[in-house]
Amino acid sequence: MSDTFFEKEENVRQYLEMTSEYDGTWFYEQFQKHIPTSGKILELGMGPGKDLDNIRQKYNVIGSDYSFVFAELYKRQHPEIKVMVLDAVTIKTKLHFDCIYSNKVMHHLTTSDFKQSLARQAEILNSKGLVLHTFWRGSGKDEFQGLLFQYYEQDELQQLFGEQFNIIHIASYQELKPDDSIIVVAQKST
């Protein structure tokens, strides 16, 4: 991921404008289907915090983002919510969680960094911990203003998750056009 893209306030403003119509209802519905309400949860790459706002209604969730700008904007509006600045690859925290999730974040990592992130997620998940991640579906990669977009198909994701996780649910879904996205729910291998 470009280390500086979301550190620039103008890029954050552009992203906020671009995603202003997003309400997160579908993602929240999927989350409720697969994730129990008990336990401690971490969001990786919270951005403006729309998913965090939905999920914190019923869940004990901590938000995080690599971007200090996103984290600070959210903290100013919601000082009661714990928010951390975390790199989605190294996830430097001593805390442990029952669930880690992201919505269209892991595709900003190279495949190598994504593997490292999954290994780290498995380390900080409690026994039988869950992950829920969404991706853009496809092959290859694109770059937009230095920001990586790595696309995956279901079989690739099954392989990547299979090293540390047992997949519970994997499916294509529509975000902008039919079957343009993939959701993966997996449980830490014992």
Short mmCIF file of C-alpha atoms in Angstrom, two decimals:
data_model
loop_
_atom_site.label_atom_id
_atom_site.label_comp_id
_atom_site.label_asym_id
_atom_site.label_seq_id
_atom_site.Cartn_x
_atom_site.Cartn_y
_atom_site.Cartn_z
CA MET A 1 0.00 0.00 0.00
CA SER A 2 1.17 3.51 -0.61
CA ASP A 3 2.32 4.60 2.81
CA THR A 4 1.35 8.19 2.20
CA PHE A 5 -1.88 8.22 0.17
CA PHE A 6 -4.29 8.53 3.12
CA GLU A 7 -1.83 10.61 5.14
CA LYS A 8 -2.64 13.54 2.86
CA GLU A 9 -5.72 15.38 3.99
CA GLU A 10 -6.78 16.20 0.42
CA ASN A 11 -6.81 12.46 -0.43
CA VAL A 12 -8.89 11.74 2.66
CA ARG A 13 -11.35 14.48 1.69
CA GLN A 14 -11.54 13.07 -1.86
CA TYR A 15 -12.22 9.58 -0.47
CA LEU A 16 -14.91 10.88 1.90
CA GLU A 17 -16.64 12.60 -1.01
CA MET A 18 -16.33 9.53 -3.23
CA THR A 19 -17.86 7.23 -0.57
CA SER A 20 -20.51 9.61 0.79
CA GLU A 21 -23.36 7.44 -0.58
CA TYR A 22 -22.08 4.27 1.12
CA ASP A 23 -24.24 3.28 4.09
CA GLY A 24 -22.81 -0.14 4.96
CA THR A 25 -26.17 -1.86 5.46
CA TRP A 26 -25.31 -4.97 3.41
CA PHE A 27 -21.93 -5.35 5.14
CA TYR A 28 -23.53 -5.00 8.58
CA GLU A 29 -26.18 -7.61 7.70
CA GLN A 30 -23.44 -10.06 6.66
CA PHE A 31 -21.50 -9.29 9.81
CA GLN A 32 -24.53 -10.06 12.00
CA LYS A 33 -25.12 -13.36 10.13
CA HIS A 34 -21.62 -14.67 10.81
CA ILE A 35 -20.18 -12.97 13.91
CA PRO A 36 -21.48 -13.57 17.46
CA THR A 37 -22.18 -10.41 19.46
CA SER A 38 -19.94 -11.46 22.34
CA GLY A 39 -16.20 -10.88 22.34
CA LYS A 40 -13.73 -8.19 21.38
CA ILE A 41 -13.52 -7.13 17.73
CA LEU A 42 -10.95 -5.18 15.70
CA GLU A 43 -11.62 -3.35 12.45
CA LEU A 44 -8.61 -2.95 10.17
CA GLY A 45 -8.77 0.05 7.87
CA MET A 46 -11.80 1.85 9.29
CA GLY A 47 -11.47 4.85 6.97
CA PRO A 48 -14.29 7.28 7.77
CA GLY A 49 -15.82 4.75 10.21
CA LYS A 50 -19.15 4.00 8.55
CA ASP A 51 -18.89 0.24 9.17
CA LEU A 52 -17.57 0.89 12.67
CA ASP A 53 -20.63 3.06 13.40
CA ASN A 54 -22.95 0.24 12.36
CA ILE A 55 -21.08 -2.55 14.10
CA ARG A 56 -20.53 -0.72 17.40
CA GLN A 57 -24.32 -0.62 17.90
CA LYS A 58 -24.25 -4.27 19.05
CA TYR A 59 -20.58 -5.23 19.27
CA ASN A 60 -17.53 -4.38 21.39
CA VAL A 61 -15.34 -3.07 18.56
CA ILE A 62 -12.07 -1.14 18.35
CA GLY A 63 -11.41 0.81 15.17
CA SER A 64 -8.03 1.13 13.50
CA ASP A 65 -6.51 2.64 10.41
CA TYR A 66 -3.01 3.12 9.03
CA SER A 67 -3.96 6.74 8.37
CA PHE A 68 -3.51 9.04 11.33
CA VAL A 69 -5.83 11.47 9.50
CA PHE A 70 -8.76 8.99 9.41
CA ALA A 71 -8.15 7.90 13.02
CA GLU A 72 -8.04 11.48 14.31
CA LEU A 73 -11.13 12.58 12.36
CA TYR A 74 -13.10 9.71 13.86
CA LYS A 75 -11.74 10.22 17.39
CA ARG A 76 -12.75 13.89 17.32
CA GLN A 77 -16.32 12.95 16.43
CA HIS A 78 -16.50 9.87 18.72
CA PRO A 79 -14.14 10.29 21.69
CA GLU A 80 -15.92 7.44 23.49
CA ILE A 81 -14.77 4.86 20.90
CA LYS A 82 -11.29 3.32 21.08
CA VAL A 83 -9.37 3.94 17.85
CA MET A 84 -5.78 2.96 17.10
CA VAL A 85 -3.33 3.77 14.32
CA LEU A 86 -2.29 0.33 13.04
CA ASP A 87 -0.59 -1.00 9.94
CA ALA A 88 -2.80 -3.80 8.53
CA VAL A 89 0.31 -5.87 7.78
CA THR A 90 2.15 -5.82 11.11
CA ILE A 91 -0.84 -5.04 13.41
CA LYS A 92 1.43 -3.99 16.28
CA THR A 93 -0.74 -4.46 19.35
CA LYS A 94 -0.57 -6.59 22.47
CA LEU A 95 -4.34 -6.97 22.48
CA HIS A 96 -6.10 -10.16 21.42
CA PHE A 97 -9.46 -10.37 19.68
CA ASP A 98 -12.33 -12.74 18.98
CA CYS A 99 -12.87 -11.27 15.51
CA ILE A 100 -10.92 -9.12 13.05
CA TYR A 101 -12.63 -7.64 10.02
CA SER A 102 -12.06 -5.29 7.12
CA ASN A 103 -14.21 -4.07 4.28
CA LYS A 104 -12.30 -3.64 1.01
CA VAL A 105 -8.97 -2.97 2.75
CA MET A 106 -6.80 -6.05 2.22
CA HIS A 107 -6.76 -5.48 -1.56
CA HIS A 108 -4.49 -2.48 -0.93
CA LEU A 109 -1.76 -4.91 0.21
CA THR A 110 0.56 -6.87 -2.02
CA THR A 111 -0.15 -10.60 -1.91
CA SER A 112 3.02 -11.06 0.17
CA ASP A 113 1.91 -8.39 2.68
CA PHE A 114 -1.58 -9.89 2.75
CA LYS A 115 -0.10 -13.29 3.71
CA GLN A 116 1.90 -11.59 6.46
CA SER A 117 -1.25 -9.82 7.67
CA LEU A 118 -3.21 -13.08 7.81
CA ALA A 119 -0.43 -14.72 9.82
CA ARG A 120 -0.42 -11.79 12.25
CA GLN A 121 -4.22 -11.85 12.49
CA ALA A 122 -4.06 -15.54 13.45
CA GLU A 123 -1.49 -14.68 16.16
CA ILE A 124 -3.69 -12.06 17.83
CA LEU A 125 -6.96 -13.95 17.52
CA ASN A 126 -8.20 -15.94 20.49
CA SER A 127 -8.87 -19.65 20.07
CA LYS A 128 -11.62 -20.18 17.47
CA GLY A 129 -11.35 -16.50 16.52
CA LEU A 130 -12.99 -15.33 13.31
CA VAL A 131 -12.05 -13.04 10.44
CA LEU A 132 -14.41 -11.41 7.98
CA HIS A 133 -12.90 -9.63 4.97
CA THR A 134 -14.24 -8.36 1.66
CA PHE A 135 -12.32 -7.97 -1.61
CA TRP A 136 -12.75 -6.73 -5.15
CA ARG A 137 -13.10 -9.78 -7.38
CA GLY A 138 -10.97 -10.24 -10.47
CA SER A 139 -7.41 -10.87 -11.55
CA GLY A 140 -4.29 -8.77 -11.63
CA LYS A 141 -3.81 -5.40 -10.03
CA ASP A 142 -4.30 -1.70 -10.65
CA GLU A 143 -2.76 1.39 -9.18
CA PHE A 144 -4.56 4.68 -8.64
CA GLN A 145 -2.50 7.66 -7.46
CA GLY A 146 -0.02 5.26 -5.88
CA LEU A 147 -2.75 3.21 -4.17
CA LEU A 148 -2.65 -0.53 -4.96
CA PHE A 149 -5.76 -2.53 -5.86
CA GLN A 150 -5.00 -6.27 -5.88
CA TYR A 151 -7.86 -8.41 -7.22
CA TYR A 152 -8.61 -11.99 -6.20
CA GLU A 153 -10.77 -14.91 -7.27
CA GLN A 154 -12.32 -17.29 -4.74
CA ASP A 155 -9.82 -20.10 -5.33
CA GLU A 156 -6.88 -17.75 -4.68
CA LEU A 157 -8.44 -16.55 -1.44
CA GLN A 158 -9.16 -20.11 -0.33
CA GLN A 159 -5.47 -20.89 -0.77
CA LEU A 160 -4.29 -17.77 1.05
CA PHE A 161 -6.63 -18.21 4.01
CA GLY A 162 -6.08 -21.98 4.13
CA GLU A 163 -2.66 -21.67 5.75
CA GLN A 164 -4.02 -20.31 9.06
CA PHE A 165 -7.81 -20.46 8.75
CA ASN A 166 -10.73 -22.75 7.96
CA ILE A 167 -13.15 -21.00 5.63
CA ILE A 168 -16.71 -20.96 6.94
CA HIS A 169 -18.26 -18.88 4.16
CA ILE A 170 -16.99 -17.55 0.85
CA ALA A 171 -19.21 -15.99 -1.80
CA SER A 172 -19.31 -13.47 -4.60
CA TYR A 173 -21.65 -10.53 -4.25
CA GLN A 174 -22.51 -7.26 -5.96
CA GLU A 175 -21.25 -3.94 -4.69
CA LEU A 176 -21.25 -1.92 -7.93
CA LYS A 177 -21.93 -4.58 -10.56
CA PRO A 178 -22.84 -8.31 -10.45
CA ASP A 179 -20.22 -10.53 -8.79
CA ASP A 180 -17.61 -7.75 -8.49
CA SER A 181 -16.79 -8.57 -4.87
CA ILE A 182 -16.02 -11.50 -2.56
CA ILE A 183 -16.74 -11.97 1.13
CA VAL A 184 -14.71 -14.41 3.22
CA VAL A 185 -15.53 -15.54 6.75
CA ALA A 186 -12.96 -17.89 8.29
CA GLN A 187 -12.08 -19.35 11.67
CA LYS A 188 -8.59 -19.60 13.08
CA SER A 189 -7.22 -23.13 12.70
CA THR A 190 -6.57 -24.88 15.99
#
